[in-house]
Amino acid sequence: MRVAVLLKDRCQPRKCNQECIKFCPRVRAGVPETIFMGQEGKPVISEELCIGCGICINKCPFDAIRIIGLPEELDQDLTHQYGENAFRLFRLPIPRTGIATGILGPNGIGKTTALRILSGEERPNLGDYDDPPGWDKVLDNYAGTETGRYLKRVADGDLRSATKPQYVDQLPKVVKGKVRDLLESVDERGELSEWVPRLNLDNALRRDMSELSGGELQRVAIAATLMKDADVYFFDEPSSYLDIHERLRIARVIKELSEKKQVLVIEHDLALLDFLCENVHLMYGTEGAYGVVVPAKAVRHAINIYLDGFLKEENIRFRDSAIEFTEHPPRNTAAMTELLDFPAMKKDFGPFKLEVGAGTIHHAEVVGILGPNATGKTTFVKMLAGVLKPDEGKLDAEIKVSYKPQYIKTDFEGTLQELIYTETPQLYSDSFLKAEVTRPLALDALKDKKVSRLSGGELQRVAVAMCLARDAQLYLLDEPSAYLDSNQRMECAKTIRRVMEKSGRSALIVDHDVYFIDMLADSLMIFGGDPGKHGIAQGPYDLRQGMNRFLKDVDVTFRRDQETHRPRVNKPGSRLDREQRAAGEYYYAVRGEA
């Protein structure tokens, strides 16, 4: 089965010589119907006539064509297609009562499309985009299946759904007014008084939506979803903007809900997904071209398959190599040369005060920074970067710093290629950076895209790359995993790690994803205190000591999966949880069942 996809946002016929048509061997052999200019002024590719040679892919100057070979069996599983040579989705995930079901896969392969179909916002067309079938034909197609039984409830209007949207930072643009007014308007279950304290929203109730931080917007969106009286609940990336304390709190709340309702969760934080869900649907595909939903598997098995990158049942390899985790031995810092000794520092903003203990950063060291939101992590990074000056304590060392802020904003009007040539042309000219940064972060595929049109994840990859490209001794990256899918997070972590090891430079990384920090950090700084009022920073500690301190405060223990060595959250009160707490080993057990 051959799938031909034209990425219309990349295709620019006025700026090319129609190489896809001119060099097509079938067209040159006298079969012009193979690929021709359609009514929209863009190429149309016949999947029946295409021989899959790939010449059009290589000749297209804008990387706008995808020709993909898929198993013939999938032809019977086509759920939805948006048009000729357009994105298509195969199969659907199905939520089940009594457990939380997860969806795990890259961005741009149809997870949100699946939610729209399951919530009744869109009717599946089974690939017939010119003459979409009615519900009768759709239900006949799925007769006798679990998917069919679910869709019948959707078709009959017998299924109420509630969806927590993905991009909560866009909420203030569509929802105006006070938080209390919003929550009261959606409280169909009379549970406002329960969810406000449980989701720590007391201080947000009297404020306007436009005044909320990203974390507050996320918690408001989750509360609004929970208070709706529905049969099935969809949570699209509920961990964004939340620290690990908040993520685990939200996970417990969603698990409670799943005991009596159907719950489906899209999540890229693998530790959270592992803790929250019993079953997971993997998804694979090509961004913007197609997506395939894999039947649900037990969460441990699903995540391990995802990390390995090979789906045995369908004989599909969706990643070139497996993602590996290692049990970090403590580094001998005595043998490492010091880059920066920072003194004890204080910063007083009036309502908020930050105290930082003295510490040392070494050459070629990656220091992770963990802690609750609003405890001064970004303030500390800004003091090291010279953006803010401490009220007490002075940084004597003169070192060159490259800084990627938490919130990325740009008003650049040109393409990404133009931005890079203006700001960091070395990403294209330096062979080391091209191999270690530009390619792994997949920037070439974005080069002709307007910067203003980049998604949050695309903009994040660009910001990380530009930060790493600058000539500096210390690289400060504030939440580099935000907006990235699981695969992109792992690639980003490996990229940062490789650059520091090979260049002998050092980095400080603020993030809330435990997998991400575990993959790249040598040591940890731990932030605590009273969020929004008083922050206290300590360290750096070696990774194991730092994780033990941090996880003890979070009140959760981790173990290592025996197969992949990835960190896994222990079930509270389980034998391993009790044993590790007694031994003071919150980070991972030296031995134990996975």
XYZ file of C-alpha atoms in Angstrom:
594
model
C 0.000 0.000 0.000
C 1.530 3.299 -1.107
C 0.687 6.631 0.516
C 1.570 9.895 -1.242
C 1.329 13.082 0.796
C 1.920 16.697 -0.185
C 2.718 19.011 2.735
C 0.848 22.015 1.369
C 2.287 24.491 3.858
C 5.760 23.717 2.473
C 4.934 23.402 -1.234
C 5.745 26.661 -3.090
C 5.135 26.138 -6.849
C 5.879 29.786 -7.673
C 9.394 29.449 -6.275
C 10.383 26.189 -7.985
C 10.589 24.692 -11.469
C 8.080 21.925 -10.744
C 10.918 19.426 -10.371
C 8.518 16.817 -8.979
C 6.753 16.677 -12.367
C 9.755 17.208 -14.649
C 11.866 14.438 -13.132
C 9.113 11.857 -12.529
C 10.084 8.787 -14.639
C 6.426 7.842 -15.189
C 5.609 11.342 -16.515
C 8.684 11.261 -18.744
C 7.571 7.847 -20.017
C 4.275 9.328 -21.200
C 1.987 8.916 -18.180
C 1.304 12.561 -17.195
C -1.499 11.535 -14.839
C 1.115 10.226 -12.370
C 1.786 13.730 -11.057
C 0.230 16.926 -12.384
C -0.741 20.429 -11.276
C -4.178 20.432 -9.648
C -6.863 23.113 -9.460
C -5.278 24.620 -6.342
C -2.070 25.246 -8.276
C -0.194 22.508 -6.439
C 0.887 19.011 -7.511
C -1.475 16.045 -7.290
C 0.146 12.600 -7.043
C -1.674 9.450 -8.152
C -1.022 6.744 -5.580
C -2.139 4.084 -8.088
C 0.342 5.187 -10.784
C 3.265 6.185 -8.537
C 6.054 3.553 -8.521
C 7.618 4.832 -5.292
C 11.031 5.652 -6.804
C 11.477 8.644 -4.472
C 12.899 10.963 -7.142
C 10.246 13.636 -6.516
C 11.080 13.555 -2.795
C 14.770 14.202 -3.465
C 14.187 16.795 -6.186
C 11.649 18.918 -4.277
C 13.561 22.000 -3.035
C 11.103 22.521 -0.175
C 10.938 18.942 1.185
C 7.166 18.959 0.645
C 6.565 15.393 -0.622
C 6.273 12.121 1.271
C 5.948 8.729 -0.478
C 5.473 5.984 2.104
C 5.038 2.238 1.791
C 2.655 0.750 4.348
C 1.452 -2.820 4.995
C -1.480 -3.745 2.741
C -3.526 -4.802 5.786
C -3.760 -1.167 6.916
C -5.897 -0.369 3.874
C -8.824 -1.972 5.716
C -8.170 0.168 8.804
C -8.316 3.656 7.267
C -10.392 5.769 9.640
C -10.110 9.309 8.315
C -8.446 11.234 5.496
C -8.446 15.004 5.070
C -8.223 15.071 1.270
C -6.232 13.951 -1.760
C -2.545 13.537 -0.890
C -3.418 14.672 2.635
C -3.015 13.322 6.157
C -4.768 10.056 7.032
C -5.417 8.254 10.308
C -5.573 4.472 10.682
C -7.595 2.964 13.568
C -8.774 4.625 16.775
C -7.816 4.377 20.446
C -10.632 3.297 22.752
C -11.050 4.402 26.400
C -12.240 1.855 28.951
C -14.119 2.309 32.211
C -12.153 1.492 35.353
C -8.682 2.394 34.086
C -6.939 5.399 32.583
C -5.854 4.695 28.998
C -2.900 6.568 27.520
C -1.825 7.570 24.014
C 1.908 7.799 23.290
C 3.430 8.942 20.028
C 5.132 11.808 18.178
C 3.544 15.160 17.423
C 1.701 15.570 14.132
C 0.475 11.983 13.613
C -3.203 12.336 14.487
C -3.624 12.133 18.258
C -5.767 15.269 18.323
C -7.703 14.052 15.247
C -8.491 10.837 17.132
C -9.805 12.826 20.105
C -12.011 14.915 17.812
C -13.580 11.752 16.384
C -14.029 10.096 19.782
C -15.644 13.231 21.207
C -18.068 13.521 18.277
C -16.590 16.758 16.900
C -15.709 14.996 13.653
C -17.248 11.981 11.901
C -14.765 9.474 10.430
C -14.954 9.411 6.629
C -13.177 6.040 6.135
C -10.999 7.697 3.476
C -13.939 8.856 1.330
C -13.253 12.591 1.631
C -15.163 13.557 -1.555
C -18.417 11.896 -0.455
C -18.190 11.328 3.323
C -20.320 8.399 4.524
C -23.146 8.808 7.025
C -23.132 7.198 10.439
C -24.932 4.063 9.153
C -22.071 3.203 6.795
C -19.449 4.070 9.419
C -21.114 1.806 11.980
C -21.429 -1.015 9.416
C -17.687 -0.754 8.838
C -16.998 -1.237 12.557
C -19.813 -3.730 13.251
C -19.047 -6.232 15.996
C -16.015 -4.356 17.329
C -15.343 -2.367 20.470
C -14.744 0.677 18.267
C -18.169 0.166 16.673
C -19.923 -0.028 20.042
C -18.225 3.176 21.156
C -19.010 5.056 17.927
C -22.667 3.962 18.090
C -22.990 5.836 21.381
C -21.409 8.865 19.698
C -23.766 8.593 16.698
C -26.837 8.199 18.924
C -25.883 11.259 20.978
C -25.721 8.964 23.982
C -22.170 9.858 24.989
C -21.177 13.097 26.689
C -17.517 14.059 26.557
C -15.278 16.655 28.201
C -11.887 17.640 26.766
C -8.947 19.392 28.403
C -7.310 21.187 25.438
C -3.633 20.878 24.570
C -2.582 24.525 24.332
C -3.734 26.062 27.610
C -1.634 29.182 26.976
C -4.196 30.104 24.294
C -7.131 30.064 26.753
C -6.971 33.783 27.709
C -7.539 34.633 24.032
C -10.871 32.794 23.943
C -12.014 32.874 27.583
C -12.324 36.290 29.217
C -13.123 37.285 32.775
C -12.460 36.013 36.284
C -11.436 32.439 37.036
C -14.304 31.978 39.505
C -16.869 33.024 36.877
C -15.444 30.536 34.373
C -15.405 27.623 36.818
C -18.912 28.369 38.115
C -20.241 28.426 34.546
C -18.941 24.907 33.797
C -19.579 23.318 37.218
C -22.219 20.769 36.192
C -21.452 18.486 39.133
C -21.465 21.070 41.944
C -17.845 20.309 42.837
C -16.207 23.750 42.695
C -15.511 23.755 46.430
C -13.758 20.367 46.125
C -11.489 21.035 43.159
C -10.314 24.538 44.063
C -8.297 23.402 47.123
C -7.261 20.059 45.599
C -5.793 21.780 42.549
C -4.369 24.687 44.572
C -6.503 27.342 42.850
C -7.528 29.414 45.894
C -5.263 32.330 44.939
C -6.381 32.239 41.295
C -10.170 32.516 41.786
C -10.333 36.309 42.020
C -7.878 36.934 39.201
C -8.516 37.453 35.510
C -7.654 34.645 33.078
C -5.144 36.937 31.365
C -3.167 37.278 34.618
C -2.526 33.561 35.163
C 0.786 31.749 34.717
C 1.064 28.689 32.477
C 0.801 26.332 35.451
C -2.281 28.116 36.784
C -3.943 28.009 33.349
C -3.263 24.278 33.178
C -4.826 23.637 36.593
C -7.844 25.815 35.742
C -8.342 23.886 32.480
C -8.122 20.559 34.314
C -10.568 21.740 36.996
C -13.032 22.945 34.339
C -12.864 19.533 32.645
C -13.312 17.591 35.894
C -16.399 19.611 36.860
C -18.288 18.745 33.679
C -20.784 15.890 33.910
C -19.557 13.571 31.156
C -19.212 9.880 30.318
C -15.731 10.113 28.823
C -12.929 12.544 29.640
C -10.016 13.466 27.372
C -6.867 15.077 28.771
C -4.505 16.405 26.088
C -1.036 16.893 27.645
C -2.131 17.639 31.236
C 1.456 17.966 32.553
C 2.564 21.022 30.543
C 3.764 23.909 32.756
C 3.389 21.812 35.938
C 6.199 20.838 38.321
C 6.588 17.229 39.447
C 4.613 17.802 42.670
C 1.687 19.127 40.626
C 2.035 16.429 37.965
C 1.727 13.632 40.507
C -1.205 15.388 42.205
C -2.998 15.706 38.851
C -2.208 12.070 38.012
C -3.814 10.881 41.248
C -6.909 12.972 40.527
C -7.258 11.568 36.991
C -6.731 7.996 38.265
C -9.571 8.528 40.745
C -11.832 9.739 37.946
C -10.973 6.736 35.754
C -12.338 4.317 38.367
C -15.884 5.341 37.456
C -15.554 7.077 34.069
C -13.811 6.475 30.751
C -10.554 8.437 30.581
C -8.085 8.899 27.715
C -4.805 10.773 28.265
C -2.271 12.089 25.743
C 1.024 12.602 27.566
C 4.729 12.946 26.680
C 6.130 12.720 30.226
C 6.878 8.990 30.296
C 7.273 8.788 34.081
C 3.855 10.395 34.541
C 2.236 8.229 31.849
C 3.677 5.128 33.535
C 2.307 6.220 36.927
C -1.119 7.287 35.654
C -2.202 4.736 33.029
C -2.845 0.992 33.031
C -2.976 0.580 29.242
C -1.384 2.630 26.470
C -2.070 2.915 22.738
C 1.197 3.525 20.891
C 1.015 5.600 17.722
C 3.539 5.702 14.908
C 3.663 7.443 11.563
C 5.149 10.394 9.710
C 4.409 13.938 10.842
C 1.781 15.541 8.629
C 1.449 12.404 6.467
C -0.161 9.552 8.388
C -0.665 8.056 11.826
C -1.402 4.493 12.955
C -2.977 3.593 16.305
C -1.659 0.354 17.808
C -4.014 -1.804 19.930
C -3.635 -1.059 23.639
C -0.868 -2.736 25.622
C 0.024 -2.809 29.320
C 1.783 0.453 30.145
C 5.202 -1.047 30.988
C 5.262 -3.096 27.782
C 4.062 -0.146 25.686
C 6.706 2.289 26.973
C 9.486 -0.286 26.582
C 8.413 -0.905 22.966
C 8.340 2.852 22.413
C 11.910 3.212 23.720
C 13.119 0.220 21.688
C 11.538 1.611 18.524
C 10.418 -1.737 17.071
C 6.848 -3.020 16.960
C 7.169 -6.784 16.571
C 3.486 -7.533 15.854
C 3.427 -5.214 12.834
C 7.112 -5.644 11.902
C 7.547 -1.874 11.988
C 10.678 -0.025 13.117
C 9.654 3.549 13.914
C 13.000 4.697 15.363
C 16.493 4.149 13.929
C 17.950 3.071 17.277
C 16.718 2.316 20.779
C 16.714 4.986 23.492
C 18.901 3.804 26.352
C 19.082 4.803 30.008
C 22.116 4.213 32.214
C 22.528 3.965 35.967
C 24.864 6.903 36.517
C 27.881 6.148 38.716
C 28.894 9.132 40.901
C 31.387 11.355 39.049
C 34.742 12.034 40.674
C 34.423 15.819 40.893
C 37.800 16.037 42.659
C 39.425 15.132 39.336
C 37.391 17.753 37.427
C 38.510 21.335 36.934
C 36.282 24.097 38.253
C 34.526 26.445 35.845
C 32.589 28.584 38.304
C 32.452 28.940 42.077
C 29.273 30.877 42.823
C 28.851 32.403 46.292
C 25.823 32.292 48.560
C 23.373 34.762 47.014
C 20.091 36.437 47.888
C 17.481 38.191 45.784
C 14.562 40.073 47.333
C 11.542 40.989 45.194
C 9.410 42.009 48.186
C 6.670 39.350 48.100
C 9.275 36.731 47.098
C 12.779 36.092 48.415
C 15.400 33.672 47.096
C 18.369 32.269 49.003
C 21.037 30.305 47.130
C 23.764 28.310 48.855
C 27.333 28.496 47.534
C 28.277 25.882 44.948
C 30.647 24.824 42.182
C 30.117 24.039 38.502
C 32.857 22.033 36.758
C 34.053 21.929 33.180
C 32.087 19.463 30.987
C 29.440 19.072 33.704
C 25.686 19.102 33.144
C 23.812 20.299 36.228
C 20.076 19.602 36.390
C 17.814 21.905 38.396
C 14.671 20.461 39.987
C 12.063 21.963 42.277
C 8.497 23.256 42.530
C 7.277 26.162 40.433
C 7.671 29.644 41.950
C 10.725 28.757 44.080
C 13.258 30.854 42.147
C 14.799 28.477 39.592
C 14.454 30.940 36.723
C 15.611 33.803 38.973
C 18.803 31.864 39.797
C 19.471 31.166 36.126
C 18.922 34.843 35.285
C 21.416 35.866 37.997
C 24.057 33.556 36.513
C 23.232 34.877 33.042
C 23.646 38.475 34.197
C 20.023 39.357 33.430
C 19.405 39.971 37.157
C 21.869 41.100 39.827
C 21.799 39.461 43.281
C 21.124 41.730 46.269
C 23.721 39.815 48.288
C 26.663 37.856 46.943
C 28.758 38.754 43.927
C 29.713 36.630 40.952
C 33.418 37.365 40.540
C 34.143 35.069 37.622
C 33.897 36.560 34.145
C 32.515 33.730 32.027
C 30.684 33.747 28.724
C 27.091 32.600 29.090
C 24.478 31.480 26.531
C 20.901 31.617 27.833
C 17.646 30.063 26.576
C 14.725 31.560 28.519
C 11.656 29.639 29.712
C 9.174 31.570 27.576
C 10.271 31.936 23.961
C 9.044 34.988 22.103
C 10.081 36.274 18.708
C 8.751 38.913 16.341
C 11.057 37.907 13.487
C 9.059 38.105 10.254
C 11.196 35.993 7.929
C 11.848 32.278 7.523
C 13.779 30.133 9.964
C 16.685 29.955 7.530
C 16.830 33.758 7.465
C 16.694 33.912 11.273
C 19.554 31.432 11.646
C 21.704 33.213 9.058
C 21.056 36.453 10.971
C 21.625 35.171 14.527
C 23.627 31.920 14.472
C 24.860 31.129 10.928
C 27.294 28.595 12.411
C 24.363 26.146 12.679
C 24.673 25.813 8.889
C 28.413 26.394 8.399
C 30.126 24.630 11.318
C 30.515 20.886 10.661
C 30.407 19.992 14.391
C 27.191 21.938 15.000
C 25.577 20.614 11.813
C 26.244 17.024 12.885
C 25.542 17.371 16.608
C 22.775 20.007 16.747
C 21.150 20.965 13.429
C 20.497 17.400 12.226
C 19.429 15.759 15.528
C 16.996 18.602 16.238
C 15.623 18.327 12.660
C 15.978 22.007 11.793
C 16.525 21.508 8.054
C 12.901 20.419 7.629
C 11.801 23.781 9.055
C 14.178 26.115 7.213
C 11.615 27.495 4.723
C 8.879 27.930 7.316
C 7.995 31.397 8.579
C 9.184 31.817 12.173
C 5.757 33.207 13.069
C 4.195 29.917 11.871
C 6.393 27.617 13.965
C 4.595 25.515 16.565
C 5.605 25.589 20.219
C 7.697 22.430 19.837
C 9.377 23.665 16.654
C 10.206 27.005 18.251
C 11.621 25.174 21.286
C 13.983 23.108 19.124
C 15.148 26.260 17.356
C 15.759 28.071 20.657
C 17.761 25.135 22.072
C 19.843 24.896 18.886
C 20.595 28.624 18.797
C 21.573 28.581 22.470
C 23.989 25.669 21.910
C 25.430 27.327 18.788
C 26.675 30.416 20.615
C 30.286 30.522 21.791
C 30.065 30.271 25.581
C 31.538 28.498 28.591
C 28.231 27.960 30.399
C 24.895 27.165 28.738
C 21.723 27.918 30.702
C 18.562 26.288 29.355
C 15.255 26.929 31.116
C 12.683 24.139 30.470
C 14.052 22.915 27.117
C 11.637 19.939 27.053
C 8.483 22.097 27.029
C 6.206 21.453 23.993
C 8.415 18.577 22.773
C 6.995 15.101 22.282
C 8.653 12.140 24.040
C 10.962 11.306 21.146
C 12.011 14.930 20.692
C 12.704 15.226 24.430
C 15.053 12.252 24.368
C 16.790 13.576 21.245
C 17.108 17.020 22.826
C 18.604 15.516 26.008
C 21.120 13.473 24.015
C 22.020 16.534 21.918
C 22.742 18.733 24.936
C 24.725 15.928 26.579
C 26.835 15.231 23.469
C 27.655 18.890 22.888
C 28.851 19.352 26.469
C 30.940 16.155 26.455
C 32.587 16.788 23.089
C 33.193 20.519 23.569
C 34.192 20.404 27.244
C 31.568 23.055 28.032
C 29.105 23.096 30.949
C 25.333 23.463 31.210
C 22.597 24.170 33.741
C 19.233 22.660 32.810
C 15.940 23.600 34.503
C 13.216 21.029 33.814
C 10.354 19.051 35.376
C 10.663 15.838 33.315
C 12.501 13.240 35.430
C 13.370 11.096 32.364
C 14.849 14.142 30.643
C 16.999 15.113 33.635
C 18.012 11.480 34.225
C 19.317 11.195 30.657
C 21.557 14.245 30.658
C 22.509 15.393 34.181
C 25.700 14.607 36.120
C 24.591 16.500 39.216
C 21.565 18.306 40.630
C 20.605 21.538 42.304
C 17.466 21.257 44.425
C 15.045 24.131 44.994
C 12.471 24.173 47.768
C 10.805 26.509 50.245
C 7.377 28.130 50.166
C 6.333 28.622 46.505
C 5.656 32.239 45.633
C 7.084 33.493 48.932
C 10.471 32.025 49.772
C 12.841 29.902 47.671
C 15.876 27.990 48.929
C 18.470 26.483 46.558
C 21.041 23.867 47.526
C 23.733 21.924 45.664
C 24.983 20.851 43.217
C 24.872 17.299 44.586
C 25.845 14.164 42.676
C 22.861 12.852 40.730
C 21.871 10.055 43.087
C 22.190 12.149 46.245
C 20.301 15.018 44.633
C 17.489 12.798 43.368
C 17.135 11.187 46.805
C 16.767 14.610 48.430
C 14.316 15.802 45.808
C 12.119 12.688 45.674
C 11.964 12.480 49.461
C 10.434 15.957 49.422
C 8.035 14.909 46.635
C 7.198 11.792 48.710
C 7.609 9.270 45.904
C 10.111 6.497 45.145
C 11.509 5.384 41.789
C 12.912 2.053 40.664
C 14.762 1.042 37.510
C 13.034 -1.045 34.867
C 15.058 -4.258 34.492
C 14.720 -4.255 30.700
C 15.393 -0.611 29.774
C 16.848 0.822 33.041
C 14.396 3.713 32.786
C 13.099 5.241 36.037
C 9.626 4.049 37.097
C 7.432 5.399 39.897
C 6.727 2.811 42.603
C 3.139 2.226 43.608
C 2.638 3.950 46.993
C 2.730 1.393 49.798
C 4.095 -1.407 47.598
C 6.861 -3.680 48.899
C 9.542 -1.879 46.880
C 8.212 1.507 47.970
C 8.406 0.500 51.641
C 11.855 -1.088 51.293
C 13.342 1.891 49.465
C 11.931 4.394 51.945
C 13.388 2.364 54.814
C 16.790 2.316 53.076
C 16.611 6.021 52.147
C 16.841 5.122 48.452
C 14.132 7.202 46.778
C 15.857 7.462 43.392
C 16.074 3.805 42.422
C 16.592 0.421 44.024
C 19.876 -1.331 43.412
C 17.900 -4.537 43.020
C 14.199 -5.287 42.700
C 11.481 -6.277 40.371
C 10.638 -4.049 37.437
